[in-house]
mmCIF file of C-alpha atoms in Angstrom:
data_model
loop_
_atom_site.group_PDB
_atom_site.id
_atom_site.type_symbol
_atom_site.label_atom_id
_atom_site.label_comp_id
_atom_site.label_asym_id
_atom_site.label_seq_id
_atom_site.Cartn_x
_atom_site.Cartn_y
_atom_site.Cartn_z
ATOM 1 C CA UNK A 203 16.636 16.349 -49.164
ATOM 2 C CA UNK A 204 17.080 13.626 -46.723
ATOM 3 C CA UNK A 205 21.034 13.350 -48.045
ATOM 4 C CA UNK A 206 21.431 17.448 -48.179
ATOM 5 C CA UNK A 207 20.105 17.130 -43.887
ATOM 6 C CA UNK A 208 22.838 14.527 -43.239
ATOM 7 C CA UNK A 209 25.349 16.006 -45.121
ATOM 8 C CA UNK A 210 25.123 19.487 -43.215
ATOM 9 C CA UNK A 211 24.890 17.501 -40.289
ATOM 10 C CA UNK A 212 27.282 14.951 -40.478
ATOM 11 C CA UNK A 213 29.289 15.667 -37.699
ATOM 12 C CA UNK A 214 26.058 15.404 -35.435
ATOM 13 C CA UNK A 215 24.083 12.394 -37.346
ATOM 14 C CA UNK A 216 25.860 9.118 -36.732
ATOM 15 C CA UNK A 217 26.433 6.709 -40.009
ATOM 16 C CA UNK A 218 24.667 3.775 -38.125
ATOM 17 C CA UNK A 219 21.935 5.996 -37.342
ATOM 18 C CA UNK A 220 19.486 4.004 -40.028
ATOM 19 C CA UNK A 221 20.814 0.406 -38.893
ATOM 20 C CA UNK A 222 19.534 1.258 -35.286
ATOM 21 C CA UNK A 223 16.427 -0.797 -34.249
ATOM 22 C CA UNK A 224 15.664 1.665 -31.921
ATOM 23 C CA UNK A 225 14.509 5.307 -32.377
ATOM 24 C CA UNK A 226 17.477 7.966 -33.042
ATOM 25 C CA UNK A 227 16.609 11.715 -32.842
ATOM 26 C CA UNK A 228 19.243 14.191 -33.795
ATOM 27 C CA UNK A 229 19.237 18.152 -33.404
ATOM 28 C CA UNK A 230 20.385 20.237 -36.191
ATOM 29 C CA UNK A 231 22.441 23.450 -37.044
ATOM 30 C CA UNK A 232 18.812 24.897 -38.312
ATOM 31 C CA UNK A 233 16.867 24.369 -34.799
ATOM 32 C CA UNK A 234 15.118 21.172 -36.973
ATOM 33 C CA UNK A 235 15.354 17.594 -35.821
ATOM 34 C CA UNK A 236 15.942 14.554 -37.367
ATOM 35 C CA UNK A 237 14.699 11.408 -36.568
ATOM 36 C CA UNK A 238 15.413 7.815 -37.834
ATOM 37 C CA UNK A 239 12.579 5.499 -36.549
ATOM 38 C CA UNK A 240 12.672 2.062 -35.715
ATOM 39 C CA UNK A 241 9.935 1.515 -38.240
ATOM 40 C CA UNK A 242 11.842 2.750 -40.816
ATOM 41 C CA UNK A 243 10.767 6.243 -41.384
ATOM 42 C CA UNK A 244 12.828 9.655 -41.570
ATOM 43 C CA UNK A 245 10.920 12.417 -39.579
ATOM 44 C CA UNK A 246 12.156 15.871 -39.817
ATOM 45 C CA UNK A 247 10.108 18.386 -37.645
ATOM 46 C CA UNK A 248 10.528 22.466 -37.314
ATOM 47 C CA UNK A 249 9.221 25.162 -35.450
ATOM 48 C CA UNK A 250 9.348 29.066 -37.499
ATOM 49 C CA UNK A 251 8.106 31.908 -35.989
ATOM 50 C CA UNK A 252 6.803 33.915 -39.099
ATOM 51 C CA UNK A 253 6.281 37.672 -39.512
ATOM 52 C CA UNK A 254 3.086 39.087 -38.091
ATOM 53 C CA UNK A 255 0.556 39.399 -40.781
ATOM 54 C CA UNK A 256 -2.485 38.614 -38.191
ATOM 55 C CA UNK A 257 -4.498 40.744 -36.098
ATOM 56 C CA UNK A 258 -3.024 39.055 -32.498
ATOM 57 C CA UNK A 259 -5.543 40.001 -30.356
ATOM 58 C CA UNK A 260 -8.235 38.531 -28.219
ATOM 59 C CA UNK A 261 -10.648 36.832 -30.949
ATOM 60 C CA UNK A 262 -13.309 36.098 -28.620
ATOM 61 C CA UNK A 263 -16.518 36.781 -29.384
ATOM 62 C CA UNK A 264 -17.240 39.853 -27.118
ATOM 63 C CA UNK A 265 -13.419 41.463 -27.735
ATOM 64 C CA UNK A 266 -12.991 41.465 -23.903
ATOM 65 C CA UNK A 267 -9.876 40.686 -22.374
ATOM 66 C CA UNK A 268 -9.889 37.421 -20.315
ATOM 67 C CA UNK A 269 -11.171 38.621 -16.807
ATOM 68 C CA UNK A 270 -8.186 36.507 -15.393
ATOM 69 C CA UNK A 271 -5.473 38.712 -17.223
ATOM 70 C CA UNK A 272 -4.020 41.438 -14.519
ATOM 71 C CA UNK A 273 -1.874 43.057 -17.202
ATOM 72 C CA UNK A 274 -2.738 43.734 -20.900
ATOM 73 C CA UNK A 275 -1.233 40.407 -22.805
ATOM 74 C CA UNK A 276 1.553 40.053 -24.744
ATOM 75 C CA UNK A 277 0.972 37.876 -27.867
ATOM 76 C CA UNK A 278 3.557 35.690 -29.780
ATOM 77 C CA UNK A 279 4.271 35.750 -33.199
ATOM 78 C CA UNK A 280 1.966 33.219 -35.328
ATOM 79 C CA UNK A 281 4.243 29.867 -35.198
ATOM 80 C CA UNK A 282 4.090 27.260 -37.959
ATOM 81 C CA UNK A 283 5.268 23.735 -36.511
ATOM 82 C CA UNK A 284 5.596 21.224 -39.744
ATOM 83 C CA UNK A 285 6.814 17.542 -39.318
ATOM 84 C CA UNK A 286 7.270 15.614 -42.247
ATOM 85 C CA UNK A 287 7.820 12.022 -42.871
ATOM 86 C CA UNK A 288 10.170 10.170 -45.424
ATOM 87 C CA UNK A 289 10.398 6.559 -46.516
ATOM 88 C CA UNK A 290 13.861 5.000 -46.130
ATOM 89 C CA UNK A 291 14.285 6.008 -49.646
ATOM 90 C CA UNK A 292 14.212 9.145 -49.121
ATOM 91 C CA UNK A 293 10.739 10.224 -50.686
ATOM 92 C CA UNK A 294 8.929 12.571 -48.992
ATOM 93 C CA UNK A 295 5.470 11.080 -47.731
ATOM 94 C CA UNK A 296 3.975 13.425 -46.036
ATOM 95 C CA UNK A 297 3.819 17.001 -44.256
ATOM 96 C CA UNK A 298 1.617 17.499 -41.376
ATOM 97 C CA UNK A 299 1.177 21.644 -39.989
ATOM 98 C CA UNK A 300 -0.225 23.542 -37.382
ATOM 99 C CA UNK A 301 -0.184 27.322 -37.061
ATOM 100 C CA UNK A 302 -1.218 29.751 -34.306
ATOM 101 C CA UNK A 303 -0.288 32.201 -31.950
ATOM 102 C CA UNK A 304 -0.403 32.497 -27.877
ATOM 103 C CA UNK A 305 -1.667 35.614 -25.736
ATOM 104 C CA UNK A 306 -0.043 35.729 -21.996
ATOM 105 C CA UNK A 307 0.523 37.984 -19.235
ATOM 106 C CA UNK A 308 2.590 35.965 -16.846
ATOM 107 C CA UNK A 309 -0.379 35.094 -14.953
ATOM 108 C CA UNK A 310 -2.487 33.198 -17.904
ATOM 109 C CA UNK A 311 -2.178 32.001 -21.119
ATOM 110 C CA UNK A 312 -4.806 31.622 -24.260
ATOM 111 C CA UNK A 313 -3.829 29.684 -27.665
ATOM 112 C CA UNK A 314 -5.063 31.399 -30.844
ATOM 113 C CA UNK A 315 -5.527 28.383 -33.536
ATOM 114 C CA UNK A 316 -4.897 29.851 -36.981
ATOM 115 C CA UNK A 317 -4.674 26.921 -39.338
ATOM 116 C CA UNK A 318 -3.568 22.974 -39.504
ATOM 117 C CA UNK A 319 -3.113 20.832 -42.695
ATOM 118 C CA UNK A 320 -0.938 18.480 -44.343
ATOM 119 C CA UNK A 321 0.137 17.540 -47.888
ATOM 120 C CA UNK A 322 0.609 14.039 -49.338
ATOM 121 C CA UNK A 323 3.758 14.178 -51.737
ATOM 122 C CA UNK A 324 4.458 11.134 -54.452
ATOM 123 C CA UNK A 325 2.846 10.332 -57.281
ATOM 124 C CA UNK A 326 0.121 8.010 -56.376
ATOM 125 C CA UNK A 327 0.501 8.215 -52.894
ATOM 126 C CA UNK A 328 -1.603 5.685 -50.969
ATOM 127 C CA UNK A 329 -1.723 7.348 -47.485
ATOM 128 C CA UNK A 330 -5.254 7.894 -46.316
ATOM 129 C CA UNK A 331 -6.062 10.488 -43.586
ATOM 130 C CA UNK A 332 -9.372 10.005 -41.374
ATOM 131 C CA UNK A 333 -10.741 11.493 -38.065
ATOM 132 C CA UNK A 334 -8.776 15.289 -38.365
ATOM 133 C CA UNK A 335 -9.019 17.192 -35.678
ATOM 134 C CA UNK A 336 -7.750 21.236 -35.162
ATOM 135 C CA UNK A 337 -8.006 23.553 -32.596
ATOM 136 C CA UNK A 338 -6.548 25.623 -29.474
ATOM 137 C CA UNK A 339 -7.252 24.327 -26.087
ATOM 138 C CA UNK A 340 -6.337 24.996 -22.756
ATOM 139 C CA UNK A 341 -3.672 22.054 -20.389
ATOM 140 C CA UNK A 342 -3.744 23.657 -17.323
ATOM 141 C CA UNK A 343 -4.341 27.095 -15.691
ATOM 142 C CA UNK A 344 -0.759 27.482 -16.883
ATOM 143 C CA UNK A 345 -0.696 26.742 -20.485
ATOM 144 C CA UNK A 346 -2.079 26.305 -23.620
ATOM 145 C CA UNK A 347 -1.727 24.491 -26.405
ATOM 146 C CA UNK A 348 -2.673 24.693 -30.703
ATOM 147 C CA UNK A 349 -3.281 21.249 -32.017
ATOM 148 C CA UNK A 350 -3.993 18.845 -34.821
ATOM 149 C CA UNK A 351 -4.840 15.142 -34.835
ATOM 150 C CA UNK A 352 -5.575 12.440 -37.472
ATOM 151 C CA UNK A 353 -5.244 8.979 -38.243
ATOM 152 C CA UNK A 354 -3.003 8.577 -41.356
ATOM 153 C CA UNK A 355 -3.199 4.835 -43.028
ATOM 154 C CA UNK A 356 -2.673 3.162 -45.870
ATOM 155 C CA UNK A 357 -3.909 -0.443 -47.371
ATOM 156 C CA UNK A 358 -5.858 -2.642 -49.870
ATOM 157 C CA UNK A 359 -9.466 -2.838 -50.195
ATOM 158 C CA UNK A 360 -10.473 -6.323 -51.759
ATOM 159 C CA UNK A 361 -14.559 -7.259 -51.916
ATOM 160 C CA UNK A 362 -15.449 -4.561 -49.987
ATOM 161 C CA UNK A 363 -13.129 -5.457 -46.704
ATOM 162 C CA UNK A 364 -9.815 -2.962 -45.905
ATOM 163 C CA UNK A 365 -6.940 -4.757 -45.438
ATOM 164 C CA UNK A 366 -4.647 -1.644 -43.440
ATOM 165 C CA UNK A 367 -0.753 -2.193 -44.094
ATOM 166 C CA UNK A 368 0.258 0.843 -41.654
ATOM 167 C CA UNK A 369 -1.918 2.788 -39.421
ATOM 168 C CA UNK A 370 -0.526 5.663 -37.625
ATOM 169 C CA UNK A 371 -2.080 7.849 -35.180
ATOM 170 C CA UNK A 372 -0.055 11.402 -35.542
ATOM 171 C CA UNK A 373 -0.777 14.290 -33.232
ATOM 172 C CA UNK A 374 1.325 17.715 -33.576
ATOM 173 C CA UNK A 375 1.167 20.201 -30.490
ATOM 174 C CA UNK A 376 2.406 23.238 -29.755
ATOM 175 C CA UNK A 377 2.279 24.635 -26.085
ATOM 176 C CA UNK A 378 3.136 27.834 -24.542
ATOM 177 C CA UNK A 379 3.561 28.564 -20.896
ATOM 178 C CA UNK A 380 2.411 31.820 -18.949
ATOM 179 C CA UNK A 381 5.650 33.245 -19.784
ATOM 180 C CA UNK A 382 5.359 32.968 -23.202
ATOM 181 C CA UNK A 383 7.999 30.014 -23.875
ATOM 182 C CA UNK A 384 6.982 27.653 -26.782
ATOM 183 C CA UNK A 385 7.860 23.765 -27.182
ATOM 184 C CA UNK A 386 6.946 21.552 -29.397
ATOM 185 C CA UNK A 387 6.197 17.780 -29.563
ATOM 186 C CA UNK A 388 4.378 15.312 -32.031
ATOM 187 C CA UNK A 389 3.124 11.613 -31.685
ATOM 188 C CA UNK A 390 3.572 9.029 -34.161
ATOM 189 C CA UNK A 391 2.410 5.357 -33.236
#
């Protein structure tokens, strides 16, 4: 996978780009990004709108449209935002996903949480995952954002006592502004 990303990309992805000791992101033909981390890791992230299959409407509880809104809303599209991490071998670790959806009206915005989850890949894969969080919230009168959180680690437990080789803290957000434009952005440390 890893090789089949560099490959297509080759003209964008330097061949140092794994030697580096500093971070290296890369943007790719696909809208994905690549990025070689100084701790060793190969993070790939994406953003897909998907086809509407959900009911995007207001879903709070009284069905009334925010008293702030001065023109019915528009609603995105539901969004999936993956990032997935790879060891310097290649292997895929990890997949981390958030999904949701964003009502606006140029005035406001509300974030419509659908979903968030991950999946642990490898055979005997040691990578623990403790204090998940999911949700919509709002940043500012502005913008709003769908979210997940979680502490992914990995170690030894010997007599009891947990020995953690890596612990990373890994947040995935996606925001969208009163005029409906989406970014994206994850933390890893």
């Amino acid at each position: 996978m890893i090789a089949n990303y560099c490959k297509a990309n080759k003209d964008k992805i330097p061949k140092n780009s794994l030697l580096s000791n500093d971070s290296s992101s890369y943007q790719l033909k696909d809208g994905s990004n690549i990025t070689f981390t100084k701790d060793g890791y190969i993070v790939i992230d994406s953003l897909k709108e998907e086809a509407n299959k959900y009911n995007t409407q207001s879903s709070n509880k009284n069905n009334v449209m925010n008293p702030q809104w001065v023109v019915p809303p528009a609603y995105t599209d539901p969004i999936k935002y993956s990032v997935s991490w790879y060891n310097y071998l290649g292997w895929k670790l990890f997949t981390v996903y958030t999904k949701g959806y964003f009502g606006y009206d140029y005035n406001t915005v509300e974030a419509y949480h659908i979903d968030s989850w991950y999946s642990k890949y490898i055979v005997f894969n040691p990578w623990e995952v403790s204090n998940w969080h999911e949700g919509a919230r709002q940043t500012s009168s502005t913008t709003a954002e769908v979210y997940c959180d979680g502490r992914f680690s990995w170690g030894y437990t010997i007599s009891g006592n947990t020995i953690k080789v890596q612990d990373k803290y890994i947040e995935l957000d996606m925001s969208c502004n009163k005029y409906g434009q989406v970014t994206k952005s994850y933390i890893d440390n």
